[in-house]
Structure formats: structure tokens, C-alpha cells
PDB file of C-alpha atoms in Angstrom:
ATOM      1  CA  ARG A  12     127.069  93.831 144.892  1.00 39.00           C
ATOM      2  CA  GLY A  13     126.432  96.622 142.692  1.00 49.00           C
ATOM      3  CA  ASN A  14     128.588  99.293 144.013  1.00 64.00           C
ATOM      4  CA  LYS A  15     132.182  99.321 145.581  1.00 74.00           C
ATOM      5  CA  LEU A  16     130.696 101.357 148.623  1.00 79.00           C
ATOM      6  CA  PRO A  17     131.623 100.035 152.165  1.00 80.00           C
ATOM      7  CA  GLY A  18     129.231  98.111 154.464  1.00 77.00           C
ATOM      8  CA  ARG A  19     125.594  98.049 154.325  1.00 76.00           C
ATOM      9  CA  LEU A  20     126.183 101.140 151.570  1.00 84.00           C
ATOM     10  CA  GLY A  21     127.236  98.487 148.987  1.00 84.00           C
ATOM     11  CA  ALA A  22     123.234  97.409 148.931  1.00 85.00           C
ATOM     12  CA  LEU A  23     122.080 101.093 147.643  1.00 88.00           C
ATOM     13  CA  PRO A  24     120.739 101.244 144.342  1.00 91.00           C
ATOM     14  CA  PRO A  25     122.087 104.116 142.241  1.00 93.00           C
ATOM     15  CA  ARG A  26     119.407 106.992 142.568  1.00 93.00           C
ATOM     16  CA  ALA A  27     120.867 108.248 139.088  1.00 94.00           C
ATOM     17  CA  THR A  28     123.540 106.672 136.093  1.00 95.00           C
ATOM     18  CA  HIS A  29     125.338 108.543 133.446  1.00 96.00           C
ATOM     19  CA  ALA A  30     127.475 107.319 130.579  1.00 95.00           C
ATOM     20  CA  SER A  31     129.432 109.042 128.064  1.00 91.00           C
ATOM     21  CA  GLY A  32     131.542 107.883 125.261  1.00 89.00           C
ATOM     22  CA  SER A  33     134.513 107.910 128.024  1.00 92.00           C
ATOM     23  CA  SER A  34     133.158 107.290 131.258  1.00 94.00           C
ATOM     24  CA  THR A  35     130.545 106.255 133.253  1.00 94.00           C
ATOM     25  CA  ALA A  36     128.526 107.355 136.518  1.00 95.00           C
ATOM     26  CA  ALA A  37     126.793 105.917 139.519  1.00 95.00           C
ATOM     27  CA  PHE A  38     125.016 108.885 141.917  1.00 96.00           C
ATOM     28  CA  TYR A  39     123.922 107.547 145.365  1.00 95.00           C
ATOM     29  CA  LEU A  40     122.331 109.552 148.445  1.00 94.00           C
ATOM     30  CA  PRO A  41     122.952 107.257 151.629  1.00 94.00           C
ATOM     31  CA  ARG A  42     121.623 110.586 153.450  1.00 91.00           C
ATOM     32  CA  PRO A  43     120.046 113.641 152.234  1.00 87.00           C
ATOM     33  CA  ASN A  44     122.891 115.885 153.054  1.00 91.00           C
ATOM     34  CA  ILE A  45     125.542 113.332 151.428  1.00 95.00           C
ATOM     35  CA  ILE A  46     125.852 112.612 148.123  1.00 95.00           C
ATOM     36  CA  VAL A  47     128.225 109.937 146.334  1.00 96.00           C
ATOM     37  CA  THR A  48     129.401 109.814 143.254  1.00 96.00           C
ATOM     38  CA  GLN A  49     131.443 106.547 141.256  1.00 95.00           C
ATOM     39  CA  VAL A  50     132.981 107.450 137.894  1.00 95.00           C
ATOM     40  CA  VAL A  51     134.883 104.537 135.854  1.00 94.00           C
ATOM     41  CA  GLY A  52     136.931 106.202 132.981  1.00 94.00           C
ATOM     42  CA  SER A  53     137.699 109.793 131.930  1.00 94.00           C
ATOM     43  CA  ILE A  54     135.892 112.697 132.999  1.00 94.00           C
ATOM     44  CA  ASP A  55     134.745 114.508 130.028  1.00 95.00           C
ATOM     45  CA  ARG A  56     132.364 118.071 130.140  1.00 95.00           C
ATOM     46  CA  LEU A  57     129.322 115.633 129.485  1.00 96.00           C
ATOM     47  CA  THR A  58     130.126 113.729 132.735  1.00 96.00           C
ATOM     48  CA  ALA A  59     130.690 116.846 134.815  1.00 96.00           C
ATOM     49  CA  ASP A  60     127.473 118.259 133.644  1.00 97.00           C
ATOM     50  CA  ALA A  61     125.762 115.202 134.776  1.00 97.00           C
ATOM     51  CA  LEU A  62     127.857 115.518 138.409  1.00 96.00           C
ATOM     52  CA  ILE A  63     126.228 119.248 138.344  1.00 96.00           C
ATOM     53  CA  ALA A  64     123.229 118.476 137.194  1.00 97.00           C
ATOM     54  CA  PHE A  65     122.703 115.954 140.281  1.00 96.00           C
ATOM     55  CA  GLY A  66     124.056 118.300 142.866  1.00 94.00           C
ATOM     56  CA  ASP A  67     121.027 120.524 141.266  1.00 94.00           C
ATOM     57  CA  LEU A  68     118.729 118.143 141.701  1.00 93.00           C
ATOM     58  CA  GLN A  69     119.289 117.653 145.029  1.00 91.00           C
ATOM     59  CA  ILE A  70     119.335 121.185 146.217  1.00 89.00           C
ATOM     60  CA  ALA A  71     116.309 121.732 144.549  1.00 90.00           C
ATOM     61  CA  VAL A  72     114.345 118.413 146.606  1.00 88.00           C
ATOM     62  CA  ASP A  73     116.133 119.077 149.899  1.00 82.00           C
ATOM     63  CA  GLY A  74     116.311 122.654 149.693  1.00 79.00           C
ATOM     64  CA  PRO A  75     119.096 124.817 150.951  1.00 79.00           C
ATOM     65  CA  ARG A  76     121.731 122.581 152.958  1.00 85.00           C
ATOM     66  CA  ARG A  77     125.073 121.881 153.431  1.00 87.00           C
ATOM     67  CA  ILE A  78     126.266 118.630 151.266  1.00 91.00           C
ATOM     68  CA  ASP A  79     129.255 116.636 151.743  1.00 93.00           C
ATOM     69  CA  TYR A  80     130.405 114.892 148.729  1.00 94.00           C
ATOM     70  CA  PHE A  81     132.001 111.699 148.275  1.00 96.00           C
ATOM     71  CA  HIS A  82     133.457 111.081 145.103  1.00 95.00           C
ATOM     72  CA  ASP A  83     134.779 107.544 144.476  1.00 95.00           C
ATOM     73  CA  TRP A  84     137.036 108.326 141.423  1.00 93.00           C
ATOM     74  CA  GLU A  85     138.992 105.379 141.756  1.00 93.00           C
ATOM     75  CA  GLY A  86     138.722 104.370 138.573  1.00 93.00           C
ATOM     76  CA  VAL A  87     138.862 107.898 136.829  1.00 93.00           C
ATOM     77  CA  THR A  88     141.854 107.717 134.842  1.00 89.00           C
ATOM     78  CA  THR A  89     141.786 111.364 133.471  1.00 88.00           C
ATOM     79  CA  TYR A  90     139.592 114.446 133.091  1.00 89.00           C
ATOM     80  CA  ASP A  91     139.626 117.211 130.755  1.00 89.00           C
ATOM     81  CA  SER A  92     140.297 121.131 131.800  1.00 88.00           C
ATOM     82  CA  GLY A  93     136.741 122.130 130.866  1.00 92.00           C
ATOM     83  CA  ALA A  94     134.827 119.780 132.975  1.00 92.00           C
ATOM     84  CA  ARG A  95     137.407 120.810 136.204  1.00 86.00           C
ATOM     85  CA  LEU A  96     136.691 124.102 135.559  1.00 88.00           C
ATOM     86  CA  ALA A  97     133.010 123.685 135.201  1.00 94.00           C
ATOM     87  CA  LEU A  98     132.880 121.646 138.647  1.00 90.00           C
ATOM     88  CA  THR A  99     134.873 124.354 139.889  1.00 84.00           C
ATOM     89  CA  ARG A 100     132.650 127.108 138.851  1.00 89.00           C
ATOM     90  CA  TRP A 101     129.624 125.409 140.400  1.00 92.00           C
ATOM     91  CA  THR A 102     131.417 124.820 143.860  1.00 86.00           C
ATOM     92  CA  LEU A 103     132.143 128.467 143.728  1.00 83.00           C
ATOM     93  CA  GLU A 104     128.879 129.502 142.795  1.00 89.00           C
ATOM     94  CA  HIS A 105     127.067 127.085 145.454  1.00 87.00           C
ATOM     95  CA  TYR A 106     129.839 127.556 148.241  1.00 83.00           C
ATOM     96  CA  GLN A 107     127.187 128.366 150.987  1.00 86.00           C
ATOM     97  CA  LEU A 108     125.904 124.988 150.431  1.00 88.00           C
ATOM     98  CA  VAL A 109     128.898 122.442 149.753  1.00 87.00           C
ATOM     99  CA  GLY A 110     130.564 121.020 153.218  1.00 86.00           C
ATOM    100  CA  LYS A 111     133.059 118.832 152.411  1.00 87.00           C
ATOM    101  CA  VAL A 112     134.336 117.414 149.268  1.00 90.00           C
ATOM    102  CA  ILE A 113     136.324 113.976 149.549  1.00 93.00           C
ATOM    103  CA  VAL A 114     137.876 112.158 146.322  1.00 93.00           C
ATOM    104  CA  LEU A 115     139.253 108.831 146.445  1.00 94.00           C
ATOM    105  CA  THR A 116     141.897 108.641 143.539  1.00 91.00           C
ATOM    106  CA  PRO A 117     144.851 106.842 143.114  1.00 90.00           C
ATOM    107  CA  SER A 118     145.890 108.833 139.955  1.00 84.00           C
ATOM    108  CA  LYS A 119     148.699 111.698 140.598  1.00 87.00           C
ATOM    109  CA  LEU A 120     146.769 114.015 137.768  1.00 79.00           C
ATOM    110  CA  VAL A 121     143.345 113.898 138.908  1.00 80.00           C
ATOM    111  CA  ALA A 122     144.493 114.499 142.703  1.00 77.00           C
ATOM    112  CA  MET A 123     146.160 117.417 141.128  1.00 80.00           C
ATOM    113  CA  GLY A 124     143.007 118.415 139.571  1.00 73.00           C
ATOM    114  CA  VAL A 125     141.363 118.369 143.095  1.00 73.00           C
ATOM    115  CA  ALA A 126     144.735 120.324 144.623  1.00 73.00           C
ATOM    116  CA  THR A 127     143.691 122.674 141.795  1.00 72.00           C
ATOM    117  CA  ALA A 128     140.581 123.356 142.505  1.00 69.00           C
ATOM    118  CA  ASN A 129     141.046 123.576 146.301  1.00 66.00           C
ATOM    119  CA  LEU A 130     143.207 126.112 145.461  1.00 67.00           C
ATOM    120  CA  ALA A 131     140.890 128.336 143.813  1.00 63.00           C
ATOM    121  CA  THR A 132     138.255 128.052 146.012  1.00 64.00           C
ATOM    122  CA  ALA A 133     140.267 127.942 149.768  1.00 65.00           C
ATOM    123  CA  SER A 134     141.257 131.743 149.370  1.00 61.00           C
ATOM    124  CA  VAL A 135     137.543 132.445 149.175  1.00 61.00           C
ATOM    125  CA  LEU A 136     135.645 129.577 151.071  1.00 65.00           C
ATOM    126  CA  SER A 137     135.608 127.408 153.818  1.00 67.00           C
ATOM    127  CA  ILE A 138     135.360 124.196 151.986  1.00 73.00           C
ATOM    128  CA  VAL A 139     137.410 120.965 153.296  1.00 75.00           C
ATOM    129  CA  MET A 140     138.625 119.232 149.923  1.00 81.00           C
ATOM    130  CA  ARG A 141     140.506 116.196 150.311  1.00 87.00           C
ATOM    131  CA  THR A 142     142.033 113.566 148.591  1.00 88.00           C
ATOM    132  CA  TYR A 143     142.859 109.799 149.330  1.00 93.00           C
ATOM    133  CA  LYS A 144     144.648 107.465 147.502  1.00 92.00           C
ATOM    134  CA  THR A 145     143.399 104.436 149.496  1.00 91.00           C
ATOM    135  CA  ARG A 146     140.133 102.934 149.799  1.00 92.00           C
ATOM    136  CA  THR A 147     140.270 102.467 153.750  1.00 92.00           C
ATOM    137  CA  GLU A 148     140.517 106.039 154.507  1.00 93.00           C
ATOM    138  CA  PHE A 149     137.821 107.108 151.898  1.00 94.00           C
ATOM    139  CA  ASP A 150     135.559 104.257 153.625  1.00 93.00           C
ATOM    140  CA  ARG A 151     136.136 105.559 156.743  1.00 93.00           C
ATOM    141  CA  ASP A 152     135.258 108.763 156.413  1.00 94.00           C
ATOM    142  CA  LEU A 153     132.038 107.947 154.201  1.00 94.00           C
ATOM    143  CA  LEU A 154     130.762 105.768 157.066  1.00 93.00           C
ATOM    144  CA  ALA A 155     131.533 108.215 159.687  1.00 93.00           C
ATOM    145  CA  ALA A 156     129.699 110.908 157.752  1.00 93.00           C
ATOM    146  CA  VAL A 157     126.546 108.739 156.650  1.00 93.00           C
ATOM    147  CA  GLU A 158     126.335 107.251 160.388  1.00 90.00           C
ATOM    148  CA  GLY A 159     126.717 111.224 161.759  1.00 85.00           C
ATOM    149  CA  ARG A 160     129.869 110.793 163.345  1.00 70.00           C
TER     150      ARG A 160
END
């Protein structure tokens, strides 16, 4: 099995991959309006740029539609502030096209970074941002989204 995605999604090949000195990332597209990322290691600015580039590519290919993002960051140990700022800035610039952002992370530091980004975006946007500590909840939401429930 090539990834940790639940059920039949476990057979999906990544649409793109990225490796920097501090992390690896895989990008999946189980439906045109759902992007799933899996990152292991530390999210640096290069990894953030790869996340942004994949989002930009899907917007260019599929046109302007709201996309839900499921970030499987169970293996992320830390991130740098430049990466968080770049991802938050991209979300603010594309807020009309961001549906929800669901993040799987057992890391308190990463969860705090998501909460900080949520504070920055919640005051002006209606984006749902949620973190899960366990794979069970994350997988349930991902499968429901893919199946259109």
C-alpha cells in the first residue's frame, strides 16, 4: 500500500511529490474538488511552496471552484514560521476557492500553527479549519467528502 489513505483511496497514486532537505510530501486528488496532502518531516518554505503550487495548478486545471483540503500531517514534526505565513497568505488570497481545511496532526506545535492561521482567516472568511489528533476522525471526514456525504 503506497499511502495511508483510507479504504479504496489507499490505492491512489500521488499526482505529484516533493522532497526537500527536511520533508517529503505527496499530493492526491481523489475528486476534482478535494486535495489530500501527506507530509512527513518539517514543513519548510520549500514544502509550503510545493503545497501552494499544487493548489494553484488545480485551480488552473479545474477552474474556479471551492476546494476542500485534507492535510495528513501525522508525520509532521514542526514547521517554520515562513511556511505558515506563506500558506496563510495564500489562503487569504484564494479564500473564495477554499472550502474547508482539515488537518491530521498529533503535534501540539503544528495544531497551534493551524489555530493561529485560523485566527488570521476566521475574522474575514468563512473557511472551516479543523485539526484532528487521531486518524479515525480524519479518515471519516475524508471518506465522507470523497463519497459526497
